[in-house]
Tab-separated table of C-alpha atoms and ligand atoms in Angstrom:
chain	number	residue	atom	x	y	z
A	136	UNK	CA	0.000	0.000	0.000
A	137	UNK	CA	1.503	3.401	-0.883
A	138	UNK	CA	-0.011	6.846	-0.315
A	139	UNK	CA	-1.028	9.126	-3.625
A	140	UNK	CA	-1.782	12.772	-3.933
A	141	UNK	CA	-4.979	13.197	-6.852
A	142	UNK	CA	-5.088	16.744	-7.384
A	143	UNK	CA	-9.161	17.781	-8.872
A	144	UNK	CA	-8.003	20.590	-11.323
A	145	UNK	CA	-11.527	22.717	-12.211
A	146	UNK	CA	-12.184	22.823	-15.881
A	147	UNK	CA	-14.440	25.458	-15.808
A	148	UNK	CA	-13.155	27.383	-12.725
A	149	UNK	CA	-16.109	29.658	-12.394
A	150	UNK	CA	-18.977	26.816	-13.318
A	151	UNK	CA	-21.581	25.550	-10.926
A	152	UNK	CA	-21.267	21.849	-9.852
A	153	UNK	CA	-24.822	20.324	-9.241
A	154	UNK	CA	-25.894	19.207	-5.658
A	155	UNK	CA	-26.072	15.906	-6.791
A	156	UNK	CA	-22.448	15.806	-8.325
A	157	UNK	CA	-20.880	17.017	-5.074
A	158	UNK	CA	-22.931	14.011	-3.131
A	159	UNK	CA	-21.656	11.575	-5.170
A	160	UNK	CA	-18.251	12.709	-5.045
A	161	UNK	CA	-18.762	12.432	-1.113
A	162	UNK	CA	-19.740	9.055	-1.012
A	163	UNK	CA	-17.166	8.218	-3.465
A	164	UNK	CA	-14.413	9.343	-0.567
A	165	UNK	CA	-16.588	7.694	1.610
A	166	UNK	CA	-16.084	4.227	0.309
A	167	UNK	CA	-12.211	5.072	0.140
A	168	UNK	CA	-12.691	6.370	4.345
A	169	UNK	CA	-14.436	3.209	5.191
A	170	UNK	CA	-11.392	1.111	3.838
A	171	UNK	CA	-9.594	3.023	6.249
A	172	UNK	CA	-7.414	4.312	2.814
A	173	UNK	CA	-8.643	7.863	3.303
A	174	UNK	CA	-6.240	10.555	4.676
A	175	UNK	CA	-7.321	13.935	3.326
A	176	UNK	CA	-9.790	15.213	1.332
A	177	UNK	CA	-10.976	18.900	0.516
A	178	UNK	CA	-11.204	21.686	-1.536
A	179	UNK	CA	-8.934	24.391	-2.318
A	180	UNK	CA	-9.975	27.667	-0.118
A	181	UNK	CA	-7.997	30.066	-2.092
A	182	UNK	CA	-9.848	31.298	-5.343
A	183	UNK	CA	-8.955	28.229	-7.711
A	184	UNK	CA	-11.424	26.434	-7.914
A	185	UNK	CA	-10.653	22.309	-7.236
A	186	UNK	CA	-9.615	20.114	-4.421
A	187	UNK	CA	-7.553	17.573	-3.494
A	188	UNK	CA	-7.880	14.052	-2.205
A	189	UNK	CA	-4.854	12.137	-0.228
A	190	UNK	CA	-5.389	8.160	-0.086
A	191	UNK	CA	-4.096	4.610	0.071
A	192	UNK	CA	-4.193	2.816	-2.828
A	193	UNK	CA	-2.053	-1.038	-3.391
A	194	UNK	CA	-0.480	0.683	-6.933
A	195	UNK	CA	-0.576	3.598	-9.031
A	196	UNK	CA	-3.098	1.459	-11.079
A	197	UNK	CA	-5.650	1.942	-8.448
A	198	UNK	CA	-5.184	5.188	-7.555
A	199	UNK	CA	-5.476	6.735	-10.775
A	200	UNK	CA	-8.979	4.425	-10.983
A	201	UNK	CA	-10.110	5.866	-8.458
A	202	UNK	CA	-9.289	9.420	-9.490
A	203	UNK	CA	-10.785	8.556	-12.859
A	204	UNK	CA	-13.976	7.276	-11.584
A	205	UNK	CA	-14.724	10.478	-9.112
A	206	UNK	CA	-17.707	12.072	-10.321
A	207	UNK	CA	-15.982	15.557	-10.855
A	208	UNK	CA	-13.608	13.802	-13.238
A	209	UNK	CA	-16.879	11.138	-14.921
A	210	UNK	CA	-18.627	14.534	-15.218
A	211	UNK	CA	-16.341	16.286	-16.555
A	212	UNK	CA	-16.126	19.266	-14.329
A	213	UNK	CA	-12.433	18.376	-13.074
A	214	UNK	CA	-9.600	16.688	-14.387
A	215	UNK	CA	-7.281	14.371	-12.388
A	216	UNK	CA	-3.639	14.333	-11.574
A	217	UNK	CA	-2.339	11.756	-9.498
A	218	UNK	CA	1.086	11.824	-7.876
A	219	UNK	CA	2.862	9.190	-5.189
A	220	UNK	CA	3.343	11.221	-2.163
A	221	UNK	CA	5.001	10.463	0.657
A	222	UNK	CA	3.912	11.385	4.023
A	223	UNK	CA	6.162	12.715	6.285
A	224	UNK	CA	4.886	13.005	10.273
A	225	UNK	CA	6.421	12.465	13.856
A	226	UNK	CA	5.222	9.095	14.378
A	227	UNK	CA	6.785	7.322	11.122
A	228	UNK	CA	10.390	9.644	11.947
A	229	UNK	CA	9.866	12.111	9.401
A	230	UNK	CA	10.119	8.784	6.766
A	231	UNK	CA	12.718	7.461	8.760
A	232	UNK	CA	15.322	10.496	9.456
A	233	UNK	CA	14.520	11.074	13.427
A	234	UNK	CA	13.454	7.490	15.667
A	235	UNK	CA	9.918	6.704	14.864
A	236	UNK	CA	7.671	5.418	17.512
A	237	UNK	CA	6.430	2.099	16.830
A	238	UNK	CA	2.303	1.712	16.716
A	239	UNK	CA	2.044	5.149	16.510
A	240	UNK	CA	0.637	5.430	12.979
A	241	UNK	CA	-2.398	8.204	13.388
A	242	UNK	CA	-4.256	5.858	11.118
A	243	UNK	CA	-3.878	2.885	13.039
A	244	UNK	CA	-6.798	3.008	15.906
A	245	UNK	CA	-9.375	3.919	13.511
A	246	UNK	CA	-8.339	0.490	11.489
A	247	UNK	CA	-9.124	-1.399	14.584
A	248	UNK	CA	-12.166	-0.483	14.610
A	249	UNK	CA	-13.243	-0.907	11.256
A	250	UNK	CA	-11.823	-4.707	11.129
A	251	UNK	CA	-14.905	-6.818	10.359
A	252	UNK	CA	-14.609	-10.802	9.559
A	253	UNK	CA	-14.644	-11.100	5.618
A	254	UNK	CA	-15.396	-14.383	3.864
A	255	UNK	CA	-15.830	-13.324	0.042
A	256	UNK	CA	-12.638	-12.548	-1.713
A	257	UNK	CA	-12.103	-11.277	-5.376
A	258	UNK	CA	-9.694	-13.574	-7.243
A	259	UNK	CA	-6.825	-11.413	-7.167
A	260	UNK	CA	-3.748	-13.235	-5.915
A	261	UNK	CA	-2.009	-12.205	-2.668
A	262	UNK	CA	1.654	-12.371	-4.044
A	263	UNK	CA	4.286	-14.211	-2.382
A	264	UNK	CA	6.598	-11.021	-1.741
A	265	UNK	CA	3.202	-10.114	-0.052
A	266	UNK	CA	2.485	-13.586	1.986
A	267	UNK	CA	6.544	-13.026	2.812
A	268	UNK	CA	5.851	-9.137	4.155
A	269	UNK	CA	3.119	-10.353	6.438
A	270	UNK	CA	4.371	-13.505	7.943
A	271	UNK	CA	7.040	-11.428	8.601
A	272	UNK	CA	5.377	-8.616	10.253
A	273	UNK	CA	3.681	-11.546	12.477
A	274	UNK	CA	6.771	-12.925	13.677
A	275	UNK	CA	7.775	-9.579	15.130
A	276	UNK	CA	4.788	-10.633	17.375
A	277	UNK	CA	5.755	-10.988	21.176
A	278	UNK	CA	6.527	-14.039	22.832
A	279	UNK	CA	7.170	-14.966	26.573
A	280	UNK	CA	11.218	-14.325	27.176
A	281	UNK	CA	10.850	-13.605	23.034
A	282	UNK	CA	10.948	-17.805	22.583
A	283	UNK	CA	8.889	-17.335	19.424
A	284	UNK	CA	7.484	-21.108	19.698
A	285	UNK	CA	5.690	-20.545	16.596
A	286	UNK	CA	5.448	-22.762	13.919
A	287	UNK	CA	3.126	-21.703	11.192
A	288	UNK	CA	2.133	-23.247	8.354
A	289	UNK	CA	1.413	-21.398	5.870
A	290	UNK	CA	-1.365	-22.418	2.648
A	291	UNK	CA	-0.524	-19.979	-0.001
A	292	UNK	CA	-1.051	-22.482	-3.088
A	293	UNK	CA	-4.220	-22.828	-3.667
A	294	UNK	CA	-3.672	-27.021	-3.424
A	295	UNK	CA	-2.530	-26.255	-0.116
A	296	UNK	CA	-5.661	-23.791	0.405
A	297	UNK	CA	-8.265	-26.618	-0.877
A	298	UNK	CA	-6.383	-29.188	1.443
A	299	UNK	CA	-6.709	-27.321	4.239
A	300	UNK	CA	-10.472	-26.147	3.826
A	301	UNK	CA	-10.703	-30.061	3.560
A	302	UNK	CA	-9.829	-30.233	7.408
A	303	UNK	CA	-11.834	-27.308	8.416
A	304	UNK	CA	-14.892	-28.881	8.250
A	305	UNK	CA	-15.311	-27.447	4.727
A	306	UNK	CA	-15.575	-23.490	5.280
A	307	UNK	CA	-15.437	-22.184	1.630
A	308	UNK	CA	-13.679	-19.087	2.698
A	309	UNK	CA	-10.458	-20.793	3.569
A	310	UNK	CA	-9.697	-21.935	-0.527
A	311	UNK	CA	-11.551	-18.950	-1.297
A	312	UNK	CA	-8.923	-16.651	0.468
A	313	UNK	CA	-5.379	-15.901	-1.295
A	314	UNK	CA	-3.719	-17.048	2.023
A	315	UNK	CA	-4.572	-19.082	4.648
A	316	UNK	CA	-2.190	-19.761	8.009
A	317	UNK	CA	-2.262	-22.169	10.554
A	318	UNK	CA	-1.381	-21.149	13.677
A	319	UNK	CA	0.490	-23.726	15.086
A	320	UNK	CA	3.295	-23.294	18.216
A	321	UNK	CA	5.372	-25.857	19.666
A	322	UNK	CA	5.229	-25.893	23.116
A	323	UNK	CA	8.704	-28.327	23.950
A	324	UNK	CA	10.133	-24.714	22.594
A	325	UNK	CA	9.308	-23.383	26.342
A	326	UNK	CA	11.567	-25.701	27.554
A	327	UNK	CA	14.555	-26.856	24.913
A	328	UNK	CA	15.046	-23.109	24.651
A	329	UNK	CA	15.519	-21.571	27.762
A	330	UNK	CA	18.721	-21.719	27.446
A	331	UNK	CA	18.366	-19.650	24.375
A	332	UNK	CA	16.229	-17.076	26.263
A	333	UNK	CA	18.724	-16.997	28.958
A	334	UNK	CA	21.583	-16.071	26.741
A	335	UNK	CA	19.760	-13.422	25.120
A	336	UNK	CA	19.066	-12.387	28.515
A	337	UNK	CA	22.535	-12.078	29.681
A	338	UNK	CA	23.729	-10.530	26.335
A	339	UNK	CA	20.945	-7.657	26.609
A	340	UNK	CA	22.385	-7.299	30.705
A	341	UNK	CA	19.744	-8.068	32.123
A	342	UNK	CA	21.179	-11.087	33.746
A	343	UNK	CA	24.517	-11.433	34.828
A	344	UNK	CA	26.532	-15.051	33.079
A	345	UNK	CA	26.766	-16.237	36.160
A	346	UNK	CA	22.916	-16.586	36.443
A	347	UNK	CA	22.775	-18.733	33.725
A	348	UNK	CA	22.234	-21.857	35.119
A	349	UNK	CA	19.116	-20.288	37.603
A	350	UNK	CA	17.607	-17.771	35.025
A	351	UNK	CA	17.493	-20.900	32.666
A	352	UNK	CA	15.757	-22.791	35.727
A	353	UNK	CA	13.411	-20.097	36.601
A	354	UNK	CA	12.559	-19.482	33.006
A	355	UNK	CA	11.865	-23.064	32.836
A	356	UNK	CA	9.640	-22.686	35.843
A	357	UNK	CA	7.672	-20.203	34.379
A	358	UNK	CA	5.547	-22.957	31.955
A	359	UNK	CA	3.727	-25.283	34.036
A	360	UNK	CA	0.954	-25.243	31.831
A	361	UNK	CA	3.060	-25.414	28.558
A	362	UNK	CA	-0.744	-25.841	26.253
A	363	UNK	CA	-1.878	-22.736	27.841
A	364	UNK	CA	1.687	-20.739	27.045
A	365	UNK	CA	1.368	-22.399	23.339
A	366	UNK	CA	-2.426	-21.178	22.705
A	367	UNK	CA	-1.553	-17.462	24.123
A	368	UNK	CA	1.410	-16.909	21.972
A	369	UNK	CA	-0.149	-18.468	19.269
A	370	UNK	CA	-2.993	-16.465	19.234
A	371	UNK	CA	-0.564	-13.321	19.636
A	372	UNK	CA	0.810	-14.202	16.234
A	373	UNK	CA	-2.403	-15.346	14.905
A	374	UNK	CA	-3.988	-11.923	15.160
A	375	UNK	CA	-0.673	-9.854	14.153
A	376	UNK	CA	-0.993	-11.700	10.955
A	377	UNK	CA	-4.323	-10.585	10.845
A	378	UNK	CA	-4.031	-6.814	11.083
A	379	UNK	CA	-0.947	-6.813	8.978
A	380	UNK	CA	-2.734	-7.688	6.343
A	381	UNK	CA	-5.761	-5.286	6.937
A	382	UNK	CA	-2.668	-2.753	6.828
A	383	UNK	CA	-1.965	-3.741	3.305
A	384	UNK	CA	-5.767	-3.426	2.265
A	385	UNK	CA	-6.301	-7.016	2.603
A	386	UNK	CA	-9.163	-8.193	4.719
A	387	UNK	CA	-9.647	-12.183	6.351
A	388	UNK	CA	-10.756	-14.048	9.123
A	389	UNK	CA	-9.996	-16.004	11.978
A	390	UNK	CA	-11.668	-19.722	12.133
A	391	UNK	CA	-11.250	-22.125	14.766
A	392	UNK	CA	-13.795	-24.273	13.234
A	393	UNK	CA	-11.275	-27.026	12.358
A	394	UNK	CA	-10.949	-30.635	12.967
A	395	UNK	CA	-7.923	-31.437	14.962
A	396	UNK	CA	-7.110	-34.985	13.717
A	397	UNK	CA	-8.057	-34.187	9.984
A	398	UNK	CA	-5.313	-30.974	10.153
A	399	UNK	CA	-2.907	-32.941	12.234
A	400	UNK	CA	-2.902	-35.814	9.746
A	401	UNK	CA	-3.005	-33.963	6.238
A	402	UNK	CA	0.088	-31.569	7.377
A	403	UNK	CA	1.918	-34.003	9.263
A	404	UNK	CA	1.809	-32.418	13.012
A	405	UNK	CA	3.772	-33.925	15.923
A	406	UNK	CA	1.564	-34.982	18.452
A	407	UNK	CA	2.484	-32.615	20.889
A	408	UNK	CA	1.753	-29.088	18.684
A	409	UNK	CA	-0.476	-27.079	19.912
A	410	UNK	CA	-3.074	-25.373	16.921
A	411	UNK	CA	-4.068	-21.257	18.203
A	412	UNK	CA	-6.268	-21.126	15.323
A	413	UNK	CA	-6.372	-20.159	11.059
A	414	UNK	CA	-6.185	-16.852	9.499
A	415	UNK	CA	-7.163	-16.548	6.271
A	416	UNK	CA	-6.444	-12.714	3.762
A	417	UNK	CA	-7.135	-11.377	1.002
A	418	UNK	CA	-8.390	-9.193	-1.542
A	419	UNK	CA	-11.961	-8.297	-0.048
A	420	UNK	CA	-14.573	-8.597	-2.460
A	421	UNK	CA	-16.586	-6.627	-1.233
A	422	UNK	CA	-15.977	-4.199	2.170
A	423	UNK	CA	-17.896	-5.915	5.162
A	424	UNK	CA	-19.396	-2.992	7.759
A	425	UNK	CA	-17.793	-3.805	11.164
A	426	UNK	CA	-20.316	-5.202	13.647
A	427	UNK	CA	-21.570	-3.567	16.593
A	428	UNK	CA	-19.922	-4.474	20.462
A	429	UNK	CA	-21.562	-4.346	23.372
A	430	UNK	CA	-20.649	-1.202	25.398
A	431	UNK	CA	-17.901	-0.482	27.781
A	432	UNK	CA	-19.640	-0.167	30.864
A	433	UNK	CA	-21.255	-4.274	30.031
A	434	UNK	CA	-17.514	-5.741	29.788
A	435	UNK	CA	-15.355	-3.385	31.570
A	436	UNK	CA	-14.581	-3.276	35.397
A	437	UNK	CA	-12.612	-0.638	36.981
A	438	UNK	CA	-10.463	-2.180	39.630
A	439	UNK	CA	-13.077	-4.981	40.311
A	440	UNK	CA	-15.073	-7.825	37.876
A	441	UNK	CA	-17.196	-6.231	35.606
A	442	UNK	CA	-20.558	-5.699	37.285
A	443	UNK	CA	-19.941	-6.487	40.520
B	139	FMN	C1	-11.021	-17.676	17.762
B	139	FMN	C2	-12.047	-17.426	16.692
B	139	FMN	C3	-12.544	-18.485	15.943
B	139	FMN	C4	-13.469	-18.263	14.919
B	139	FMN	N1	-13.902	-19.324	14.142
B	139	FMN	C5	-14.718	-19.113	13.097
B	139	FMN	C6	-15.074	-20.182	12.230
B	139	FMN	O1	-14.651	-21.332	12.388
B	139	FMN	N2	-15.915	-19.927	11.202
B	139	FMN	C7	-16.396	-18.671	10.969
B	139	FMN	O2	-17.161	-18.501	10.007
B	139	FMN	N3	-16.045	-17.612	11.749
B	139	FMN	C8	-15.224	-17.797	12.809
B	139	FMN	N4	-14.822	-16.731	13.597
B	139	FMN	C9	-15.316	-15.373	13.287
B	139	FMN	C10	-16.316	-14.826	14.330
B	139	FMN	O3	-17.598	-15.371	14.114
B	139	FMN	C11	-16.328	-13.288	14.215
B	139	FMN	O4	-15.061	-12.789	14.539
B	139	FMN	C12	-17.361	-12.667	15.142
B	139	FMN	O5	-18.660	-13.008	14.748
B	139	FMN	C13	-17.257	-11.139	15.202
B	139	FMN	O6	-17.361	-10.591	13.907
B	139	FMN	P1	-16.235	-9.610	13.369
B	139	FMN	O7	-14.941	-10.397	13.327
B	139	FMN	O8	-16.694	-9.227	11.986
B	139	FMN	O9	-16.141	-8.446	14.286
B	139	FMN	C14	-13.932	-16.948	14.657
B	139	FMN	C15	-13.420	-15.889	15.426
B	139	FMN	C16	-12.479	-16.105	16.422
B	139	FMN	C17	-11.947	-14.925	17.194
């Protein structure tokens, strides 16, 4: 996803534009705002007459669709430029030349909540420098002491796709989908590599080497219920895969509607791996409207159980 500039150049600077025109061009941005692609929209306030429009689009291709299919431009009262822009703010460093603070993208709370499940995808492939970009965004996921006991399998071929649908008791949307991971974590990882956590432990000082032995112990310690460990960082990487891809305009799912033995046996699982669930992206093909919650004072307690 990249971020265009489509300047709306007037035609006839001094013409009238009809009511009806200037609707449609609003819910034209508005489809772009519900994708979460919008930025900046608005009209020029000096006397030129025009506007211009700041988006996400996944290619040049797209953006200059879009700009051709406003109804200023289909009316011919403006024409479009398009330009790749880049967008320089605090939180991304000034595009990298000061620190940028992680997470801090202004856009980035607003996608949360307009994540909705989607199980209809167009047919557009998700690309394998894509699938690559995203599985790597989830493996910057957290882990406890950073063991990253993940071991995801990942159904990009659409063989793999239709086998794994196969084992999820048939759920079109997982073929259907350009990608589709399963979430799998090995919990022996919480013990065979403490002493791998440890190291990193001492390296980054926050144990001394002679701790080695008892920081390996105590890390050891710390999984006495080794399924539950496996399940919580699984799901941690599970749903960073997820909104990684709704970064990239994608949209998916999560399914845990799956039969254990069935996926165990087709993709050759050891016994002891633990499955946090599927994700499935893609191209949407259509945009699903998020669905409502219940409200903050039904789930939320402050400093007690919620209700009581
Ligand atoms: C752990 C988990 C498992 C899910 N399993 C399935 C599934 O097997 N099949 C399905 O159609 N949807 C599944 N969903 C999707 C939920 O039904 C959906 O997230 C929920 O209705 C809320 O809708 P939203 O995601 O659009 O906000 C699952 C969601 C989660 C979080």
């Amino acid at each position: 996803m990249h971020d265009y500039v489509i300047f709306l150049h007037a035609i006839d600077t001094q013409g009238p534009r009809p009511a009806a025109v200037i609707r449609d061009h609003c819910a034209h941005l508005d489809r772009l705002d519900a994708a979460g692609r919008l930025i900046a929209a608005g009209p020029f306030a000096d006397s030129e007459a025009g506007g211009l429009i700041v988006g996400s689009f996944p290619d040049s291709e797209q953006a200059l669709e879009f700009a051709q299919t406003d109804p200023f431009v289909k009316g011919g009262y403006s024409r479009a430029q398009v330009r790749r822009w880049e967008w320089s703010y605090p939180e991304n460093g000034h595009l990298g030349i000061v620190d940028p603070f992680p997470g801090s993208h202004p856009r980035f709370l607003r996608s949360l909540h307009l994540r909705a499940t989607t199980r209809h995808f167009s047919p557009r492939p998700v690309t394998r420098e894509l699938v690559e970009l995203l599985v790597a965004a989830a493996l910057a996921a957290p882990s406890e002491f950073n063991l990253q006991p993940w071991r995801p399998i990942v159904c990009h071929s659409s063989t793999d796709r239709q086998r794994l649908q196969g084992c999820c008791l048939n759920q079109a949307q997982v073929s259907n989908a350009g990608l589709a991971v399963v979430c799998a974590v090995d919990p022996d990882v919480f013990e065979d590599q403490a002493p791998r956590a440890a190291d990193e432990l001492i390296l980054h000082g926050q144990r001394s080497p002679e701790q080695r032995d008892e920081t390996i112990a105590y890390i050891r310690s710390c999984f006495v219920n080794p399924q539950d460990s496996a399940i919580r960082n699984g799901t941690i990487f599970a749903h960073q895969l997820l909104l990684a891809g709704l970064s990239q305009g994608l949209a998916g799912f999560w399914l845990g509607g799956f039969d254990q033995g069935a996926l165990r046996a087709e993709f050759s699982l050891p016994t002891r791996a633990v499955i946090a669930g599927v994700i499935g992206l893609g191209w949407p093909a259509k945009r699903n409207q998020p669905r409502p919650r219940q409200t903050m004072e039904q789930l939320v307690g402050w400093g007690h159980w919620p209700g009581a």
